[in-house]
Short mmCIF file of C-alpha atoms and ligand atoms in Angstrom, two decimals:
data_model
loop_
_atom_site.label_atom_id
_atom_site.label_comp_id
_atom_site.label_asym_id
_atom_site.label_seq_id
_atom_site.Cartn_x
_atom_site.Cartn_y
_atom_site.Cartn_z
CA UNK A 1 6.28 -23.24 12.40
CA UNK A 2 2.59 -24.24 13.53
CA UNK A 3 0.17 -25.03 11.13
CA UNK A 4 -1.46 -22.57 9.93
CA UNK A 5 -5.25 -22.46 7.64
CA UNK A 6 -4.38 -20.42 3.77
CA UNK A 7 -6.29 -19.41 1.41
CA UNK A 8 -5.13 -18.40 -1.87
CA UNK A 9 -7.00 -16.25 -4.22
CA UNK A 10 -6.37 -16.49 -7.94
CA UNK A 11 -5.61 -20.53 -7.31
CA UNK A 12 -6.49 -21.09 -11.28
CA UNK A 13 -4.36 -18.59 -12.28
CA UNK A 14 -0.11 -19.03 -13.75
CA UNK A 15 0.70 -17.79 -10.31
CA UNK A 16 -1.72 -19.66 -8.51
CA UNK A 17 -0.89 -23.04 -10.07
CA UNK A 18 2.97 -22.19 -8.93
CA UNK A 19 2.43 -20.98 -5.57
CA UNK A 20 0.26 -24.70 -5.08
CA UNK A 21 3.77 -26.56 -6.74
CA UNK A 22 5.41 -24.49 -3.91
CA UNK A 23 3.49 -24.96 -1.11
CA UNK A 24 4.09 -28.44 -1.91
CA UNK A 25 7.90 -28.71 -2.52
CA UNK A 26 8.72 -26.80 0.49
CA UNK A 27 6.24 -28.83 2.37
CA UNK A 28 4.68 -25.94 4.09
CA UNK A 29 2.84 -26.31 7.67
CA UNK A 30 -0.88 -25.92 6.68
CA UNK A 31 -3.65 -26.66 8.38
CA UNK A 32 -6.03 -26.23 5.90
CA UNK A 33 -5.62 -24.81 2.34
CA UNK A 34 -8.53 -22.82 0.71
CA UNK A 35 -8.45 -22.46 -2.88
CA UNK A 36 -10.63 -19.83 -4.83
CA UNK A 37 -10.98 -18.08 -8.32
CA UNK A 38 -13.52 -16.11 -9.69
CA UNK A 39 -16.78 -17.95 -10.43
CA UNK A 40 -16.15 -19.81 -13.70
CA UNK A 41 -13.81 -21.54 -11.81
CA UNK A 42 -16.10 -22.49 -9.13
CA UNK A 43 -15.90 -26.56 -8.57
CA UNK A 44 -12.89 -26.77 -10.78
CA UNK A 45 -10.73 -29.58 -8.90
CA UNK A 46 -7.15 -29.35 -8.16
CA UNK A 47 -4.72 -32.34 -6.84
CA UNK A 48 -2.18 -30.96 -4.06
CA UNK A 49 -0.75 -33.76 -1.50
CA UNK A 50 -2.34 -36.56 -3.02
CA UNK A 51 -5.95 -34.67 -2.51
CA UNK A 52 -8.26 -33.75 -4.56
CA UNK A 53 -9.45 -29.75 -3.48
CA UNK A 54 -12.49 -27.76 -5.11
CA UNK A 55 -11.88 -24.25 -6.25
CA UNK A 56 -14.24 -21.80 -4.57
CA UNK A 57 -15.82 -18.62 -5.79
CA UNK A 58 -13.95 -15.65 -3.88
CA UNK A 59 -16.46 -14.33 -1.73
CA UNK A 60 -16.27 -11.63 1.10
CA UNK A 61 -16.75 -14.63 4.03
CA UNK A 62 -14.46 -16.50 2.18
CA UNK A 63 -11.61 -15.25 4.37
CA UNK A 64 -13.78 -16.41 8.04
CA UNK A 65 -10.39 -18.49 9.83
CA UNK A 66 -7.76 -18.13 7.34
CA UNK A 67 -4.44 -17.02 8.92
CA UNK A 68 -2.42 -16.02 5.41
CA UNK A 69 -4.10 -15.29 2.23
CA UNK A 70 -1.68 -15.70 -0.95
CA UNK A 71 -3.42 -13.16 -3.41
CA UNK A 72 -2.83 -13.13 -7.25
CA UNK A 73 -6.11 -12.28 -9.10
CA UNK A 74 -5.51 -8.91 -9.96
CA UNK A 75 -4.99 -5.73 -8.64
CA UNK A 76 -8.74 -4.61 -8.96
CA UNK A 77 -9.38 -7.81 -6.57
CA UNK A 78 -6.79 -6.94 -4.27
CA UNK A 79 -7.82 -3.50 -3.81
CA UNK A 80 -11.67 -4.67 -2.80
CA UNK A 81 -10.52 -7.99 -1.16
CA UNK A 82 -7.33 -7.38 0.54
CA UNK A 83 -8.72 -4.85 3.34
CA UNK A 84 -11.83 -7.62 4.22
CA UNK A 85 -9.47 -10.40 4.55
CA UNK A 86 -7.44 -8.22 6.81
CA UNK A 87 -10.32 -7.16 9.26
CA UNK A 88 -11.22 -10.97 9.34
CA UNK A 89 -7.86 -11.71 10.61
CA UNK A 90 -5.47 -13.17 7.77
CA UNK A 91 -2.83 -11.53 6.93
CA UNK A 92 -2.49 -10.91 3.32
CA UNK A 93 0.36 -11.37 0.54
CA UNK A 94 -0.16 -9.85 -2.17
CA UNK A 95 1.27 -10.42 -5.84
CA UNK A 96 -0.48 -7.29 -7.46
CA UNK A 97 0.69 -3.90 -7.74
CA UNK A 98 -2.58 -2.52 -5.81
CA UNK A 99 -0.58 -1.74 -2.38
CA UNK A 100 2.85 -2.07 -3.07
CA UNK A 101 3.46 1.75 -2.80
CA UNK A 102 1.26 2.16 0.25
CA UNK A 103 3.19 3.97 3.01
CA UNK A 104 1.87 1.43 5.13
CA UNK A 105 2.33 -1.48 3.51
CA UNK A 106 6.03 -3.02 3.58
CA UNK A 107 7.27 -4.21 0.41
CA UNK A 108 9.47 -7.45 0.76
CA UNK A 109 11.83 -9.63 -0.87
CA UNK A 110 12.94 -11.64 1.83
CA UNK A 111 16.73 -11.94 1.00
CA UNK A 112 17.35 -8.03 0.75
CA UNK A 113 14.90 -6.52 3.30
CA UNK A 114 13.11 -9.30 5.68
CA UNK A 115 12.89 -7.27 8.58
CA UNK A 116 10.41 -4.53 6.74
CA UNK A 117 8.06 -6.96 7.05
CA UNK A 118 8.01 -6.73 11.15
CA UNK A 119 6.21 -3.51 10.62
CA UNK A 120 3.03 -4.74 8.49
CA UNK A 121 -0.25 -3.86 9.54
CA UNK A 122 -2.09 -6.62 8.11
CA UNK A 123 -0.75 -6.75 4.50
CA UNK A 124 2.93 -7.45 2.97
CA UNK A 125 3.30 -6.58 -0.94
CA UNK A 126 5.29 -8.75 -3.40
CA UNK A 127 7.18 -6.48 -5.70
CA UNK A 128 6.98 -6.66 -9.62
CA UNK A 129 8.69 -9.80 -11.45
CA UNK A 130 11.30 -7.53 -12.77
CA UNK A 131 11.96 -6.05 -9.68
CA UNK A 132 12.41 -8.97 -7.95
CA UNK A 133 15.37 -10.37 -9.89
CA UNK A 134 16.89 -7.16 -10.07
CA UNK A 135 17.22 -6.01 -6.48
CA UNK A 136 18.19 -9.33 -5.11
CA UNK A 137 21.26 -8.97 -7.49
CA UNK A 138 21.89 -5.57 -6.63
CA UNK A 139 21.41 -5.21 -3.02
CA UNK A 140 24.67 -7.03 -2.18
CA UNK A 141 26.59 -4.77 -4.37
CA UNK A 142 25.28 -1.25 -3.24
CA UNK A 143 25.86 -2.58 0.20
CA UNK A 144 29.32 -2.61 -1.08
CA UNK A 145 29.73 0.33 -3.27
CA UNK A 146 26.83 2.16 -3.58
CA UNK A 147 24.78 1.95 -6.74
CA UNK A 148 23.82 5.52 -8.06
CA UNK A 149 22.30 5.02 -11.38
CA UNK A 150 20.57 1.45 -12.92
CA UNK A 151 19.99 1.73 -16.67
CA UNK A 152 18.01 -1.94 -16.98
CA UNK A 153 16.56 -3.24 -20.20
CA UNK A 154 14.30 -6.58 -19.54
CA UNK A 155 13.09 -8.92 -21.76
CA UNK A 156 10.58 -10.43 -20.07
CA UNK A 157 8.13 -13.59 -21.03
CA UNK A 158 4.67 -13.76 -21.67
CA UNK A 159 4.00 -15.79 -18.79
CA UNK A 160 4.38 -12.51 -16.75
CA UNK A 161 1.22 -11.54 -18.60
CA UNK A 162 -0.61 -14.62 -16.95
CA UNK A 163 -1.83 -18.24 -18.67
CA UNK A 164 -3.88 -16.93 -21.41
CA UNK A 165 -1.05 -14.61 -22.76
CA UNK A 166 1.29 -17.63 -23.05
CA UNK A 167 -2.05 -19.74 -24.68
CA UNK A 168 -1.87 -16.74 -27.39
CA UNK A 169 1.77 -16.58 -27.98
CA UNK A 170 1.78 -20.78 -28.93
CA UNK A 171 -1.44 -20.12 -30.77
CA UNK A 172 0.20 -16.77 -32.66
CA UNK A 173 2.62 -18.73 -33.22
CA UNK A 174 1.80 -22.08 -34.73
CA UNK A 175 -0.58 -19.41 -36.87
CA UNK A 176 1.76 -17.54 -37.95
CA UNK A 177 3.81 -20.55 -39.42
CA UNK A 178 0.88 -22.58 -41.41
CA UNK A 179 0.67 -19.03 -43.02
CA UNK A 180 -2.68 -18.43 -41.19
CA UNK A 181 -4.70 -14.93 -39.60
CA UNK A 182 -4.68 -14.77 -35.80
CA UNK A 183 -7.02 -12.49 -33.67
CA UNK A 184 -5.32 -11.33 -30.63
CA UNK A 185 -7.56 -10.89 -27.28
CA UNK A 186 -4.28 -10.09 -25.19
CA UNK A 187 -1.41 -8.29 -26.78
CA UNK A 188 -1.57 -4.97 -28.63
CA UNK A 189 0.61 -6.13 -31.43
CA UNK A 190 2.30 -9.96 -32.63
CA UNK A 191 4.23 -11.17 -29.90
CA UNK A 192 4.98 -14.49 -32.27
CA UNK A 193 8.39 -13.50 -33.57
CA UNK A 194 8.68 -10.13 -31.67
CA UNK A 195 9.39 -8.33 -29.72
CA UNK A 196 6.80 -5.17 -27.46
CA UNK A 197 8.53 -2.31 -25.88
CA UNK A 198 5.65 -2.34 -24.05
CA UNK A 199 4.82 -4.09 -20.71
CA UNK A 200 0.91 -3.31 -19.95
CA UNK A 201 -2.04 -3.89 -22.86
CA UNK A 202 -3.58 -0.05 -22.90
CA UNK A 203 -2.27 2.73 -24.05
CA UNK A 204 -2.82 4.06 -20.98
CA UNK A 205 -0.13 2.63 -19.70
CA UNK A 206 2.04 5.31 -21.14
CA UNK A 207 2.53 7.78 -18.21
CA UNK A 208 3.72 11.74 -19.12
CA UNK A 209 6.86 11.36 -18.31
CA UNK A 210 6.96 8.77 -21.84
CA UNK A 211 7.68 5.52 -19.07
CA UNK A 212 5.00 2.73 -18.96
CA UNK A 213 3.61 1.54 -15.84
CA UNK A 214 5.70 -1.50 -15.31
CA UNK A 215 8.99 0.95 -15.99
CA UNK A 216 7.78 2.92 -12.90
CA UNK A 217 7.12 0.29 -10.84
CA UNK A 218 10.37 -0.28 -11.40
CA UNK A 219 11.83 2.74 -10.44
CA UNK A 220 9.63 3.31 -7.54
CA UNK A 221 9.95 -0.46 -6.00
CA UNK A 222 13.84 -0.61 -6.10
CA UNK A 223 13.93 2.32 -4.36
CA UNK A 224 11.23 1.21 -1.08
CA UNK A 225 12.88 -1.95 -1.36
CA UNK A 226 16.69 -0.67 -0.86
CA UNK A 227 15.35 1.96 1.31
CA UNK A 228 17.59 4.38 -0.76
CA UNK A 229 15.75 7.03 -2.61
CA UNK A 230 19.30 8.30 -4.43
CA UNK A 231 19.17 5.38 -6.04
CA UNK A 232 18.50 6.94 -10.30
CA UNK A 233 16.62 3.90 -12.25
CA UNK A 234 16.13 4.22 -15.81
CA UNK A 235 14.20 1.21 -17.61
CA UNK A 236 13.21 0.07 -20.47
CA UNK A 237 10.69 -3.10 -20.55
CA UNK A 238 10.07 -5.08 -23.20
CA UNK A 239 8.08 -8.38 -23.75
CA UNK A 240 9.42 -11.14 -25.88
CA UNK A 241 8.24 -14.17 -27.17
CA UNK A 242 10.11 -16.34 -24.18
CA UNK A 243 7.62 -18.45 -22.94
CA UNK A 244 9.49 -18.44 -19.10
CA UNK A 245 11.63 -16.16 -16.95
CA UNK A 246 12.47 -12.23 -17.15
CA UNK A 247 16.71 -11.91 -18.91
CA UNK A 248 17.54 -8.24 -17.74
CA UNK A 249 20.56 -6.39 -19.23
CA UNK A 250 21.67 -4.18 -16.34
CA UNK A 251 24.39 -1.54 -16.30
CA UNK A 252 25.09 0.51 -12.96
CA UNK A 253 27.25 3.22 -11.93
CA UNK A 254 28.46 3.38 -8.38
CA UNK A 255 29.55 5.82 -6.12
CA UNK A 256 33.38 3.58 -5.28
CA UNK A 257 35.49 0.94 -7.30
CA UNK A 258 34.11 -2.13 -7.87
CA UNK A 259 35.56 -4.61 -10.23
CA UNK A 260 34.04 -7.47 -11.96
CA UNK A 261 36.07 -9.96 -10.08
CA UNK A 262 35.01 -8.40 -7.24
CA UNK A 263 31.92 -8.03 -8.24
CA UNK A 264 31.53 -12.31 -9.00
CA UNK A 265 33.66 -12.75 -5.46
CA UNK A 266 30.10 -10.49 -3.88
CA UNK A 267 27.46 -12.41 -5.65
CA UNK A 268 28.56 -15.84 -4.78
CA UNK A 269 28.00 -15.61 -1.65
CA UNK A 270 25.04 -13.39 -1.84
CA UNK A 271 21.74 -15.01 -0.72
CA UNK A 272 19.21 -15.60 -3.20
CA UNK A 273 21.96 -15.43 -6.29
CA UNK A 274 23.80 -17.86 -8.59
CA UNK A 275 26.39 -16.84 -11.09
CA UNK A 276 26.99 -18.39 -14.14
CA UNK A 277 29.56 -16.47 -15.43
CA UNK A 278 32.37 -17.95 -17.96
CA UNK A 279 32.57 -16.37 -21.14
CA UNK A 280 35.09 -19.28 -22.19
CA UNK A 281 32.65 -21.70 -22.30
CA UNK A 282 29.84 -19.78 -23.57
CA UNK A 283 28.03 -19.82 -20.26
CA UNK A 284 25.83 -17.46 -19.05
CA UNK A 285 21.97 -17.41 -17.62
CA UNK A 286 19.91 -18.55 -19.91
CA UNK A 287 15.82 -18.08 -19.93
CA UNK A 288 15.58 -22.32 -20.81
CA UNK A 289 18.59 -22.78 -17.84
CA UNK A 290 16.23 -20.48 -15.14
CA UNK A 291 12.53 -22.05 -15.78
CA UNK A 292 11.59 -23.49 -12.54
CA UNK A 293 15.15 -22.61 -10.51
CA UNK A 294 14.59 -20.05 -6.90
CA UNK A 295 17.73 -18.09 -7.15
CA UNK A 296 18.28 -14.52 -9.46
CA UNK A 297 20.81 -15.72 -12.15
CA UNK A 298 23.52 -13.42 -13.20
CA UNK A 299 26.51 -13.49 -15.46
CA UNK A 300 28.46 -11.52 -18.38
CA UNK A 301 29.18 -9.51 -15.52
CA UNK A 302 32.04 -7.12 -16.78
CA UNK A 303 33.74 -3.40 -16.10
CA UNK A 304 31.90 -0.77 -18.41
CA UNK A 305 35.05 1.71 -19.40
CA UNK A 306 32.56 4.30 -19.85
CA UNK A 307 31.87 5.72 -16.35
CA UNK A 308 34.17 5.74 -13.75
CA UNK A 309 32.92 2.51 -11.83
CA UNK A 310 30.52 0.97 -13.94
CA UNK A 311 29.37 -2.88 -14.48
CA UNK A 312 27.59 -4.60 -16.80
CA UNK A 313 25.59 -7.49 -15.86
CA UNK A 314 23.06 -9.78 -17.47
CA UNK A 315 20.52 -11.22 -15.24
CA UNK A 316 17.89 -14.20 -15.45
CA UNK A 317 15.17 -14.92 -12.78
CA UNK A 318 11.81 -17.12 -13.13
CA UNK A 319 9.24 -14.80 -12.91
CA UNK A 320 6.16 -17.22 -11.64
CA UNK A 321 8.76 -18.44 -9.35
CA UNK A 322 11.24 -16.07 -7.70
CA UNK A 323 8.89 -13.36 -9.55
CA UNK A 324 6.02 -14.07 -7.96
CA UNK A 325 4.85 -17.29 -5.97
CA UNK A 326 7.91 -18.09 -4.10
CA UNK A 327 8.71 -15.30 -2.76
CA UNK A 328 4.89 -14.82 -1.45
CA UNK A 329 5.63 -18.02 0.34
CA UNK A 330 8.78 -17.05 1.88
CA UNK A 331 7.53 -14.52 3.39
CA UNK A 332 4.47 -16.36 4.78
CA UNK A 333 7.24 -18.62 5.89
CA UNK A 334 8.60 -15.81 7.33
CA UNK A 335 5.27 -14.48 8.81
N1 NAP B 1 2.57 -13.98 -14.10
C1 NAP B 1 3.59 -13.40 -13.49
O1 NAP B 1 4.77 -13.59 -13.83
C2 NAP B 1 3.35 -12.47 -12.32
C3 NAP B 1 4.45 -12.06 -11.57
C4 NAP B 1 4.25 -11.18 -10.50
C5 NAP B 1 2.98 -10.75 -10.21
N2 NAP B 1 1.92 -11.16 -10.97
C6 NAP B 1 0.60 -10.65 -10.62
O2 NAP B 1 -0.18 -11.72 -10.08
C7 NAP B 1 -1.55 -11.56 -10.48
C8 NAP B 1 -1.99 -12.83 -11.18
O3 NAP B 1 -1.19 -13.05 -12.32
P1 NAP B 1 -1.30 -14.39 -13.19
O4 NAP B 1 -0.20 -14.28 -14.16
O5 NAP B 1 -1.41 -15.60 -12.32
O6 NAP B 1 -2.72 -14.14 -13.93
P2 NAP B 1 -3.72 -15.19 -14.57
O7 NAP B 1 -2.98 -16.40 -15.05
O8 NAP B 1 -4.54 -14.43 -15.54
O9 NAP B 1 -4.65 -15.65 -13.34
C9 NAP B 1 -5.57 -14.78 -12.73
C10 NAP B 1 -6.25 -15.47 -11.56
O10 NAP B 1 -7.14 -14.55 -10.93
C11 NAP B 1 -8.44 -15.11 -10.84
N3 NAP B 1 -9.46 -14.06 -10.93
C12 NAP B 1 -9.65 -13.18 -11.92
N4 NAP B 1 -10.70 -12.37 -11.64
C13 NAP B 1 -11.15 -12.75 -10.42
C14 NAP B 1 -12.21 -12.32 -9.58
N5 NAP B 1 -13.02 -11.31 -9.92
N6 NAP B 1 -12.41 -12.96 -8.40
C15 NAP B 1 -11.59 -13.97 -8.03
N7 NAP B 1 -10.58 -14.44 -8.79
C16 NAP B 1 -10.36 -13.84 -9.97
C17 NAP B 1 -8.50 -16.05 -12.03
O11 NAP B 1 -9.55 -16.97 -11.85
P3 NAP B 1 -10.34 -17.64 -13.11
O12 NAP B 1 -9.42 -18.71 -13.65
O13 NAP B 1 -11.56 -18.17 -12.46
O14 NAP B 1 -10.59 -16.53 -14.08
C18 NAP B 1 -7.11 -16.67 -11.96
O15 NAP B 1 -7.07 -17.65 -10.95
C19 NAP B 1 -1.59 -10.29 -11.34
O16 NAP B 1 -1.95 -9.20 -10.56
C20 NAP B 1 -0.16 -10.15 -11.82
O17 NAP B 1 0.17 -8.82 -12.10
C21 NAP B 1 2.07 -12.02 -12.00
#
């Protein structure tokens, strides 16, 4: 790979500070790197290679000679931002939900669909967290069998709500046990000792059909990503007071047999998964085991009698990480 000059936008931000960690670990070929934030942040400094960098204010000539732009301030910034970084010539990935169900706009995780992202016109989409760690689990096993229905639960962290939503959960918290009040800016309700059925702050992110927002990303993403609209997902998301990484209890009916050993015999060799699967030892994914790992955890993995070819299966992936900033990178890798 050549050099190349990136900019990322939302640099202050949980995914930000993440996708700088990973630009770093995987020693990526820049050029230049441009940070930026919105403008309290401007001058804030940031140490990445042994250098000290200044965070910008995000500004439409901020994109002037950037090849990739790594975007995670929001979808409201995406939406304005994305389309002048593109006619200036970078090529944007983008964390937010803003253009993830364009028809033009591929949406990629690179271990189940890396080709999708030949046909971008500018910019690629990073699916939701909790799609993410599902469909890198699944894909290898509808290859296989063909998955027709996904009930998935999640239980994801507050980190997935960004840095200030994990700054209220510790502060709700330590609150809560010297017997003190708390006044939430982020959450609807207490997320110390909790748990949300609710993924999204507003109300309004209750759509008619009763799902929220992040439950029909869910449904909608697994089925661009798979490229399989038969595919029936029914979720349920729910935020718990796990400071780190989305656990998702997933149970899936397919179309031919599939045991669990088979099943475990798939996923080990399935790129982008781990198992951790041995009930005699008590070991399964664990939130505290995931934190800071690249691969989609899965174990408890087991043959629901139920249906005729049904498996349970109880999946763990880092949400900043897998979730979010790495697999923007891989796919600038990719790029
Ligand atoms: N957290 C996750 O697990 C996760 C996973 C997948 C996708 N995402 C998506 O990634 C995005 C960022 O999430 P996050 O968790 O990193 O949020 P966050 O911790 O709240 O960070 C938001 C970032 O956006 C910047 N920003 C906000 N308004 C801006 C503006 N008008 N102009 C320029 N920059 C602005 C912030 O800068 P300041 O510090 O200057 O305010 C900060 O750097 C969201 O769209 C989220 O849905 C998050």
């Amino acid at each position: 790979m050549s050099p190349r000059n990136v900019i990322i936008v939302g640099s202050t931000g949980a995914v930000g500070q993440e996708l700088l960690r990973i630009l770093e670990q995987r020693e990526f070929p820049l050029k230049n790197l441009k940070l930026t934030a919105s403008a309290k942040s401007r001058g804030r400094t940031v140490k990445f290679r042994g250098e000290t960098l200044k965070v910008e204010e995000l500004k439409a000539d901020s994109f002037a000679g950037q090849d990739i732009g790594l975007f995670s301030a929001g979808g409201a910034v995406s939406k304005e931002f994305a389309p002048v970084a593109v006619k200036a010539g970078c090529v944007v990935v983008d964390n937010t939900s803003a253009w993830r169900m364009d028809p033009d706009v591929p949406l990629v995780v690179p271990e189940v669909n890396a080709k999708a992202i030949a046909g971008h016109r500018g910019i690629i989409a990073n699916p939701n967290c909790s799609t993410i760690g599902l469909v890198v689990v699944l894909k290898p096993l509808h290859d296989k069998a063909r998955c027709r229905r996904c009930v998935v639960t999640t239980f994801q962290s507050v980190s997935g709500a960004g840095a200030r939503a994990l700054e209220e959960m510790i502060e709700e918290s330590k609150a809560v046990l010297a017997g003190k009040e708390y006044r939430r800016t982020i959450f609807p309700h207490p997320i110390a000792f909790n748990c949300i059925p609710q993924i999204g702050q507003k109300k309004e992110t209750f759509q008619p059909s009763g799902y929220t927002d992040e439950e029909t990303k869910m449904i909608q993403e697994t089925k661009k990503i798979l490229e399989d609209d038969t595919v029936r997902v029914a979720p349920t998301c729910v935020r718990v007071p796990v400071m780190r990484c989305h656990s998702e209890s997933v149970n899936l009916e397919f179309s031919k047999p599939i045991s669990a050993d088979r099943a475990r015999e798939i996923l080990r060799s399935a790129p982008g998964v781990r198992v951790v699967d041995d009930p005699s030892k008590m070991e399964y994914p664990l939130a505290t085991m995931v934190a800071g790992k690249d691969e989609s955890f899965v174990g408890r993995i087991r043959q629901d009698p139920t249906v005729e070819y049904g498996l349970h299966l109880w999946i763990v992936s880092d949400n900043i990480r897998k979730g979010a900033a790495l697999n923007a990178v891989q796919i600038a890798e990719l790029l």
